[in-house]
Amino acid sequence: MANTPHGGVLKDLYLRDADKHDTLLAESEQLPSLELDDRQLCDLELILNGGFSPLEGFLNQKDYEGVVEDMRLADGLLWSIPINLDVSQEQITEIGIKAGARITLRDPRDDQALAILTVDDVYRPDKAKEAINVYGADDDAHPAVKYLHTIAKEFYVGGKLEAIQPPSHYDYVSNRFTPSELRAHFKKLQWTRVVAFQTRNPMHRAHRELTVRAARARKAHLLIHPVVGLTKPGDIDHYTRVRVYKALMPKYPNGMAELSLLPLAMRMGGPREAIWHALIRKNHGVTHFIVGRDHAGPGKNSQGVDFYGPYDAQDAVEKYKDEIGIEIVPFQMVAYCPDTDEYMPADEVPAGVNTLNISGTELRRRLKQGLPIPEWFSYPEVVKVLRQAYPPRATQGFTIFLTGLHASGKNSIARALQVSLNQQSTRSVSLLLGETIRAELSSELGYTKRERDINVQRIGYVAGELTKAGAACIAAPIAPYEAARQGAKTAIEKYGGFYLVHVATSLEECESRDREGVYKRARAGEIKGFTGIDDPYETPSKANLTVDISKQSVSQIVHEIVLMLEQDGYLGSA
């Protein structure tokens, strides 16, 4: 028999509101609309399908304050993470958000009406208090705290929801089960004891071994329940991870395990998040839940110390286990023993017995360099998926981002580098000169700081797409501002290599090389806001390479860039 939902009743709003679907849909077209962001969309889906039972909407101020203060809803029920609908003053004014108002919540991807919210209240939260109480510190090194202060808007809206339809999913649809569907699936399979395993990372042989041991020890079946909503910035994308999970599933004993995807927006909230995860799994019908070491931990704070202790999450769920109503299974580390070719619980390995392990850092190094990954660590089918998603650097794309004053020589370097890379590499090579981008993509922009930043942002987007496709991209804008260059780097480096080359030719030299007389016109006041004359150029603080065309030839500079690429593995045999 599936576990009882939190609060006693599964709040599946799709089932509850099915008989008035047509009426709600028609009404939604007459109401003011609010488009949701990615986190709000994840939260909404799990409210509507019952994953967040007993919630029937976004937290009003009374519930919110109770959760922040002592992990209690206003009725006293345990709930550890505040689920908020954040809005701006502009949205409040434009949409007319106030107590009693009815608002259509829409999916920004296809403009579909998903639910109608009846507003209870609109309130301004104490974000510093929320950060400290919920996440343990008001420290932007924590991704949820950074989100709270830099992305979340200044007001929260509380209110009950009426469901119209779920968000559309086009990926892995057969593996997406709502709580009601998963409960029915367990009933069909006659599963009465189910251990759930939460993950946001790829799984390897050690994960398979520890989950099998956990299920067998409790005479239970196993639910692999990975998060496919929002996870920690920098995590492997969910498409790759799900391909890994699907490759791993046949390695389990026949009939032992099932895979279901959870559209959760994680907060990386450590102890509080572990309680939240357990409650969510309880709502999905699970009876046992594996809580890992440093479960949902975000890493280190701004002082270089871990936000949470390794067992804080396990201690938290143990403290509230009676209220959570699900049996907690501590994550048991396993070690590979090469002499007997088996995995054993790490605390049961006899003294003196040799063990092997590959860290996440070492795995990434091997993938990056195309080095072997042994079968004792991961299955060949899993490694194949990871190699497809993370090819060695010799086949990855990269961007060389040249920045410097007008007439600094960066265009000459860029053109020469394009020829050199065409000669040496099998990649396509794209050249994004500043004047080309201005003419083709940014012709409507002027030269204010904001417009210059938009121009660099566009270059970063195009270069990122080329890098993602495995191309070599050479960009050569002036890009005078440090923050805009950093934004371009962030947009590009998640797809491949990014190298900032500062062409540090002096202003005097640039003026002497300026055959068009642009500097002369700027000094005469005919051109306003000209970089280097009456508009600043912020010297890069972390350039990968600094060059000066007055002291080096173009060929020497190109050679330095090529050597840098070769040293990092982007040029050479694939």
XYZ file of C-alpha atoms in Angstrom:
574
model
C 0.000 0.000 0.000
C 1.354 3.441 -0.987
C 2.294 5.869 1.759
C -0.328 8.345 3.003
C 0.156 11.842 1.526
C 1.411 14.627 3.781
C -1.606 16.057 5.567
C -3.665 12.934 4.877
C -5.045 13.835 1.421
C -3.272 14.098 -1.939
C -4.121 17.571 -3.234
C -4.266 16.680 -6.935
C -5.859 19.857 -8.238
C -6.105 18.490 -11.774
C -8.480 15.783 -10.562
C -10.282 18.122 -8.169
C -10.962 20.739 -10.856
C -11.508 18.440 -13.852
C -15.280 18.933 -13.879
C -14.950 22.712 -14.280
C -12.039 22.681 -16.761
C -13.986 24.261 -19.614
C -15.404 26.993 -17.381
C -11.975 27.826 -15.956
C -10.369 27.862 -19.412
C -13.016 30.247 -20.743
C -12.630 32.504 -17.691
C -8.845 32.506 -18.025
C -9.115 34.268 -21.380
C -10.959 37.177 -19.756
C -8.591 37.655 -16.820
C -5.308 39.562 -16.586
C -2.337 37.235 -17.053
C 0.995 36.649 -15.356
C 3.739 34.788 -17.210
C 5.760 32.523 -14.941
C 9.516 32.116 -14.848
C 11.265 28.740 -14.782
C 11.238 28.301 -11.005
C 7.633 29.420 -10.676
C 6.681 26.995 -13.442
C 8.291 24.072 -11.588
C 6.641 25.087 -8.319
C 3.243 25.486 -9.969
C 3.378 22.031 -11.563
C 4.104 20.353 -8.227
C 1.397 22.328 -6.432
C -1.175 21.401 -9.070
C -0.306 17.690 -9.284
C -0.126 17.175 -5.521
C 3.625 16.827 -5.213
C 3.569 19.714 -2.719
C 0.563 18.443 -0.747
C -0.951 19.851 1.440
C -0.367 23.116 -0.462
C -3.193 24.265 -2.732
C -1.503 27.468 -3.812
C 1.395 29.814 -3.198
C 2.015 30.686 0.458
C 0.181 33.648 1.908
C 1.977 35.816 4.438
C 0.820 33.867 7.499
C 1.927 30.524 6.041
C 5.152 32.034 4.692
C 6.163 33.502 8.036
C 5.393 30.225 9.798
C 7.558 28.267 7.360
C 10.432 30.745 7.600
C 10.255 30.945 11.404
C 9.818 27.307 12.409
C 9.003 25.149 9.357
C 5.272 25.180 10.101
C 2.297 26.183 7.998
C -0.315 28.281 9.784
C -2.244 25.118 10.692
C 0.867 23.676 12.383
C 1.743 21.132 9.690
C 5.435 20.581 8.958
C 6.698 22.314 5.789
C 10.324 23.363 5.399
C 10.740 25.408 2.193
C 8.701 28.554 1.360
C 6.905 28.259 -1.996
C 6.452 31.821 -3.203
C 5.065 33.611 -6.236
C 7.313 36.657 -6.527
C 6.168 39.741 -8.457
C 7.435 43.267 -9.063
C 5.707 46.551 -8.268
C 5.352 47.070 -12.008
C 3.486 43.752 -12.359
C 1.289 44.554 -9.367
C 0.282 47.870 -10.941
C -0.048 46.638 -14.520
C -1.983 43.434 -13.764
C -3.933 44.763 -10.799
C -2.686 42.222 -8.267
C -4.560 42.712 -4.985
C -6.528 40.675 -2.468
C -9.525 39.049 -4.151
C -8.221 39.464 -7.705
C -8.254 36.466 -10.036
C -5.243 36.113 -12.303
C -4.401 33.655 -15.060
C -0.973 32.041 -14.706
C 0.576 31.283 -18.091
C 3.423 29.187 -19.447
C 5.876 31.612 -21.147
C 6.935 28.934 -23.647
C 3.562 28.580 -25.381
C 1.302 31.159 -23.660
C -1.024 28.415 -22.432
C -3.222 29.108 -19.402
C -2.183 26.697 -16.643
C -4.152 27.855 -13.606
C -6.165 30.665 -12.076
C -4.883 32.242 -8.864
C -7.276 33.896 -6.420
C -5.129 36.357 -4.478
C -5.164 36.164 -0.674
C -2.581 38.850 -0.073
C 0.427 40.726 -1.451
C 3.339 41.267 0.913
C 6.962 42.336 0.999
C 9.152 39.587 2.501
C 12.177 40.069 4.715
C 14.629 38.438 2.336
C 17.598 38.617 4.689
C 15.594 36.800 7.354
C 14.428 34.216 4.792
C 18.029 33.626 3.727
C 19.286 33.170 7.285
C 16.418 31.018 8.566
C 15.889 28.835 5.513
C 19.395 28.546 4.055
C 21.508 29.217 7.128
C 23.215 32.436 6.009
C 22.587 35.628 4.056
C 25.481 34.786 1.741
C 25.283 35.163 -2.040
C 27.673 32.230 -2.440
C 24.569 30.123 -1.784
C 22.693 29.802 -5.110
C 19.254 30.133 -3.493
C 20.315 33.252 -1.578
C 21.796 34.759 -4.720
C 18.524 33.982 -6.513
C 16.595 35.566 -3.659
C 18.526 38.839 -3.857
C 19.248 39.136 -7.581
C 16.397 37.396 -9.426
C 13.365 37.037 -7.148
C 11.163 40.142 -7.266
C 10.389 42.334 -4.292
C 6.826 41.201 -3.433
C 5.207 37.811 -2.829
C 1.626 36.922 -3.750
C -0.258 34.321 -1.745
C -3.400 32.584 -2.852
C -5.253 29.419 -3.824
C -5.036 27.864 -7.287
C -7.531 26.248 -9.626
C -5.983 23.921 -12.189
C -6.590 24.185 -15.920
C -3.835 22.059 -17.464
C -0.257 20.931 -16.758
C 2.742 22.517 -18.480
C 3.593 20.799 -21.754
C 6.586 18.467 -21.777
C 8.096 17.073 -24.955
C 11.020 15.185 -23.461
C 10.912 11.772 -21.761
C 7.125 11.941 -21.464
C 6.838 8.210 -20.696
C 9.026 8.707 -17.606
C 7.092 11.645 -16.154
C 4.656 10.442 -13.482
C 2.491 12.688 -11.321
C 1.960 11.524 -7.724
C -1.457 10.087 -8.658
C 0.018 8.271 -11.662
C 2.958 6.908 -9.686
C 0.679 5.670 -6.915
C -1.470 3.905 -9.516
C 1.667 2.461 -11.102
C 2.845 1.069 -7.754
C -0.588 -0.460 -7.225
C -0.520 -2.098 -10.653
C 2.954 -3.521 -9.950
C 1.823 -4.557 -6.446
C 4.687 -2.634 -4.891
C 3.993 -1.928 -1.208
C 7.479 -0.958 -0.008
C 9.407 1.490 -2.188
C 12.815 3.090 -1.594
C 13.286 6.381 -3.480
C 16.697 7.635 -4.582
C 17.067 11.361 -5.233
C 19.813 12.526 -7.586
C 20.868 15.505 -9.706
C 24.005 13.826 -11.060
C 24.818 10.958 -13.428
C 24.760 7.509 -11.819
C 27.561 4.965 -12.002
C 28.162 1.446 -10.715
C 28.596 2.568 -7.102
C 25.146 4.205 -7.182
C 23.639 1.045 -8.604
C 25.267 -1.038 -5.878
C 24.219 1.161 -2.965
C 20.609 1.488 -4.197
C 20.289 -2.270 -4.730
C 21.655 -2.897 -1.236
C 19.258 -0.344 0.259
C 16.245 -1.948 -1.435
C 17.226 -5.529 -0.594
C 17.942 -4.706 3.038
C 14.379 -3.389 3.392
C 12.716 -6.026 1.196
C 11.527 -3.209 -1.022
C 11.481 -2.092 -4.626
C 13.384 0.922 -5.906
C 12.331 4.240 -7.445
C 15.047 6.224 -9.199
C 13.578 9.736 -8.841
C 15.978 12.315 -10.316
C 15.314 16.039 -10.414
C 14.822 17.405 -13.934
C 13.683 20.924 -13.056
C 16.257 23.427 -11.810
C 19.347 22.141 -10.025
C 22.654 23.681 -8.970
C 24.182 26.063 -11.545
C 26.861 24.189 -13.455
C 25.214 20.776 -13.111
C 25.078 18.411 -16.081
C 21.945 19.077 -18.140
C 18.969 16.842 -17.484
C 18.847 15.498 -21.048
C 22.256 13.903 -20.626
C 21.483 12.693 -17.113
C 18.216 11.032 -18.147
C 19.985 9.237 -21.007
C 22.440 7.982 -18.365
C 19.626 6.794 -16.089
C 17.901 5.020 -18.947
C 21.168 3.314 -19.888
C 21.589 2.225 -16.259
C 18.089 0.855 -15.642
C 18.645 -2.517 -17.433
C 21.541 -3.140 -15.013
C 19.121 -3.540 -12.106
C 17.652 -6.959 -11.303
C 14.538 -7.584 -13.370
C 11.461 -6.022 -11.776
C 13.347 -4.232 -9.004
C 13.501 -0.612 -10.188
C 11.496 2.043 -11.994
C 12.502 5.491 -13.266
C 10.340 8.583 -12.747
C 11.370 12.202 -13.355
C 10.640 14.975 -10.854
C 10.127 18.527 -12.223
C 11.443 20.152 -9.053
C 13.263 23.467 -8.748
C 15.897 22.660 -6.120
C 17.061 25.319 -3.668
C 20.196 23.453 -2.490
C 18.896 24.037 1.034
C 20.674 21.223 2.856
C 18.796 20.103 6.005
C 15.556 21.924 5.199
C 15.677 20.681 1.632
C 16.156 17.074 2.779
C 12.935 17.327 4.808
C 11.202 18.857 1.782
C 12.459 16.092 -0.508
C 11.213 13.440 1.907
C 7.745 15.029 2.063
C 7.594 15.221 -1.745
C 8.493 11.515 -2.030
C 5.896 10.666 0.609
C 3.314 12.425 -1.585
C 4.416 10.237 -4.492
C 3.587 7.120 -2.465
C 7.110 6.160 -1.443
C 7.716 4.461 1.923
C 11.510 4.861 2.246
C 13.856 7.651 1.157
C 17.650 7.656 0.837
C 19.208 10.788 2.358
C 22.739 11.364 1.207
C 25.806 12.759 2.880
C 25.562 16.587 2.565
C 22.182 16.066 0.893
C 21.314 19.009 -1.398
C 24.368 20.903 -0.208
C 25.475 23.918 -2.281
C 29.184 23.641 -1.483
C 31.253 26.323 0.216
C 30.273 29.744 1.498
C 32.066 33.007 0.754
C 34.635 32.171 3.475
C 35.475 28.839 1.844
C 33.663 26.749 4.484
C 30.893 24.249 3.676
C 27.430 25.735 4.214
C 26.264 22.574 5.962
C 27.922 19.744 7.847
C 28.072 16.329 6.146
C 25.346 14.852 8.354
C 23.175 17.915 9.034
C 20.553 16.763 6.521
C 20.375 13.253 7.974
C 20.090 14.685 11.491
C 17.261 17.003 10.401
C 15.111 14.272 8.839
C 15.794 12.010 11.805
C 14.564 14.737 14.171
C 11.266 15.085 12.276
C 10.897 11.484 11.072
C 7.619 10.865 12.913
C 5.988 13.911 11.314
C 7.533 13.245 7.914
C 6.046 9.757 7.957
C 8.601 8.096 5.726
C 11.450 5.799 6.734
C 14.788 7.486 6.164
C 17.601 5.387 4.697
C 21.090 6.839 5.324
C 23.262 6.939 2.229
C 25.827 4.151 2.630
C 29.130 4.726 0.873
C 30.470 1.753 -1.069
C 34.021 1.053 -2.209
C 35.365 -1.053 -5.079
C 37.711 -3.866 -4.092
C 39.765 -4.861 -7.164
C 41.144 -8.062 -5.630
C 37.656 -9.572 -5.414
C 36.055 -7.451 -8.175
C 33.171 -6.330 -5.987
C 31.695 -3.326 -4.238
C 31.440 -3.403 -0.456
C 30.085 -0.965 2.133
C 33.024 1.311 2.893
C 32.769 0.702 6.622
C 32.921 -3.085 6.100
C 36.124 -3.208 4.037
C 38.732 -5.154 6.057
C 41.849 -3.295 7.096
C 44.608 -3.543 4.523
C 42.291 -4.382 1.620
C 42.998 -2.291 -1.476
C 40.140 -0.094 -2.780
C 39.767 2.091 -5.866
C 37.764 5.213 -6.618
C 37.514 7.890 -9.269
C 36.544 11.363 -8.080
C 34.230 13.651 -9.992
C 37.216 15.850 -10.857
C 39.135 12.865 -12.224
C 36.113 11.688 -14.217
C 35.787 15.114 -15.836
C 39.510 15.097 -16.635
C 39.228 11.716 -18.340
C 36.201 12.795 -20.328
C 37.884 16.056 -21.295
C 41.031 14.314 -22.505
C 39.357 11.245 -23.978
C 41.107 8.930 -21.503
C 39.771 5.460 -20.589
C 37.124 5.099 -17.885
C 37.291 1.612 -16.336
C 34.235 -0.664 -16.309
C 34.532 -1.200 -12.564
C 33.651 2.478 -12.162
C 30.904 2.908 -14.747
C 29.101 0.840 -17.357
C 30.201 1.248 -21.001
C 26.655 2.306 -21.937
C 26.823 5.144 -19.402
C 30.303 6.220 -20.471
C 29.143 6.329 -24.097
C 26.373 8.781 -23.183
C 28.781 10.979 -21.240
C 31.354 10.986 -24.041
C 28.672 12.057 -26.515
C 27.609 14.914 -24.252
C 31.122 15.875 -23.180
C 33.480 15.160 -26.049
C 37.220 15.675 -25.590
C 38.452 19.219 -26.074
C 39.915 18.386 -29.461
C 36.340 18.213 -30.776
C 34.741 20.929 -28.617
C 34.074 24.442 -29.788
C 35.803 27.506 -28.394
C 35.777 31.299 -28.640
C 38.741 33.652 -28.829
C 37.466 37.028 -27.600
C 39.811 39.853 -28.629
C 39.243 43.175 -26.877
C 41.071 46.467 -27.265
C 40.853 50.038 -28.484
C 39.933 51.028 -31.999
C 42.932 50.504 -34.332
C 44.710 48.393 -31.709
C 45.296 45.681 -34.310
C 42.701 43.238 -33.050
C 41.014 42.970 -36.452
C 44.319 42.116 -38.139
C 45.011 39.498 -35.461
C 41.495 38.077 -35.817
C 41.758 37.710 -39.603
C 45.192 36.103 -39.400
C 44.023 33.748 -36.652
C 41.048 32.695 -38.773
C 43.418 31.679 -41.579
C 45.689 29.810 -39.176
C 42.804 27.896 -37.597
C 41.337 27.048 -40.989
C 44.707 25.548 -41.841
C 45.127 23.565 -38.612
C 41.627 22.586 -37.505
C 38.765 20.531 -38.901
C 36.282 22.875 -37.187
C 34.453 25.601 -39.021
C 35.859 29.000 -38.039
C 33.592 32.047 -37.709
C 34.811 35.630 -37.509
C 32.763 38.245 -35.606
C 34.446 41.617 -36.183
C 33.071 44.576 -34.279
C 32.010 46.489 -37.385
C 30.365 43.383 -38.884
C 28.239 42.850 -35.781
C 27.353 46.529 -35.696
C 26.190 46.390 -39.316
C 24.409 43.024 -39.277
C 23.041 42.604 -35.722
C 23.200 45.950 -33.941
C 22.595 48.600 -36.556
C 19.894 50.248 -34.416
C 22.207 50.669 -31.435
C 24.125 53.772 -30.525
C 27.152 54.085 -28.240
C 25.768 54.677 -24.773
C 27.040 52.294 -22.103
C 23.761 50.385 -22.137
C 23.825 50.041 -25.935
C 27.463 48.946 -25.925
C 26.574 46.304 -23.319
C 23.669 45.068 -25.437
C 26.011 44.783 -28.422
C 28.506 42.686 -26.455
C 25.646 40.585 -25.076
C 24.568 39.788 -28.635
C 28.117 38.853 -29.569
C 28.241 36.565 -26.532
C 24.992 34.891 -27.550
C 26.091 34.264 -31.146
C 29.547 33.087 -30.061
C 27.961 30.798 -27.477
C 25.742 29.160 -30.089
C 28.716 28.666 -32.427
C 30.792 27.233 -29.582
C 27.971 24.887 -28.607
C 27.885 23.632 -32.197
C 31.593 22.753 -32.005
C 32.888 25.655 -34.092
C 35.822 27.969 -33.495
C 34.657 31.543 -33.069
C 36.855 34.636 -33.160
C 35.178 37.777 -31.822
C 36.893 41.151 -32.009
C 34.783 43.961 -30.553
C 36.121 46.884 -28.563
C 34.023 45.673 -25.586
C 35.250 48.395 -23.223
C 33.431 47.337 -20.043
C 34.540 44.559 -17.705
C 31.026 43.475 -16.651
C 29.867 43.049 -20.253
C 32.945 40.984 -21.122
C 32.306 38.805 -18.066
C 28.704 38.362 -19.196
C 29.903 37.187 -22.602
C 32.280 34.751 -20.929
C 29.460 33.326 -18.812
C 27.286 32.886 -21.900
C 30.027 31.095 -23.838
C 32.114 28.998 -21.447
C 29.274 26.654 -20.484
C 29.468 25.313 -24.046
C 33.230 25.117 -24.566
C 36.409 27.114 -24.318
C 36.578 30.855 -23.759
C 39.798 32.864 -24.044
C 39.966 36.591 -23.426
C 42.835 38.194 -25.319
C 43.574 41.794 -24.405
C 45.138 43.652 -27.313
C 46.855 46.211 -25.094
C 48.203 48.523 -27.764
C 48.595 52.000 -26.241
C 46.243 54.857 -27.079
C 49.095 56.821 -28.633
C 49.993 53.897 -30.893
C 46.339 53.362 -31.831
C 46.028 57.039 -32.804
C 49.129 56.793 -34.956
C 47.702 53.704 -36.693
C 44.285 55.319 -37.268
C 44.278 55.932 -41.006
C 40.568 56.872 -40.955
C 41.165 59.830 -38.640
C 38.475 58.754 -36.180
C 40.509 59.656 -33.106
C 41.266 63.073 -34.555
C 37.552 63.722 -35.045
C 36.821 62.514 -31.510
C 39.438 64.852 -30.025
C 37.923 67.701 -32.032
C 34.549 66.945 -30.460
C 32.955 65.771 -33.698
C 32.346 62.284 -32.219
C 31.004 61.996 -28.692
C 31.458 59.052 -26.333
C 34.477 57.629 -28.156
C 36.338 54.895 -26.257
C 39.738 56.082 -25.082
C 38.966 59.761 -25.573
C 35.841 60.727 -23.630
C 34.561 57.266 -22.757
C 36.550 54.802 -20.625
C 38.141 51.507 -21.569
C 38.265 49.225 -18.526
C 41.446 47.151 -18.681
C 40.669 43.418 -18.357
C 41.600 42.108 -14.925
C 41.761 38.442 -15.911
C 42.814 38.191 -19.536
C 44.098 34.791 -20.657
C 46.643 36.539 -22.841
C 47.830 40.138 -23.189
C 49.465 41.233 -26.433
C 50.664 44.496 -28.004
C 50.913 44.873 -31.773
C 53.514 47.633 -31.389
C 55.854 45.149 -29.721
C 54.927 41.883 -31.462
C 54.150 40.925 -35.022
C 50.718 39.592 -35.964
C 52.237 36.186 -36.691
C 53.877 36.062 -33.247
C 50.582 36.901 -31.551
C 48.694 34.297 -33.584
C 51.345 31.740 -32.677
C 50.885 32.521 -28.958
C 47.131 32.013 -29.244
C 47.572 28.734 -31.126
C 50.036 27.473 -28.509
C 47.525 28.330 -25.783
C 44.827 26.310 -27.585
C 47.189 23.400 -28.161
C 48.274 23.356 -24.531
C 44.639 23.107 -23.385
C 43.809 20.371 -25.882
C 41.561 22.311 -28.254
C 43.964 21.835 -31.155
C 45.494 18.481 -31.942
C 44.297 15.001 -32.823
C 40.683 14.203 -31.911
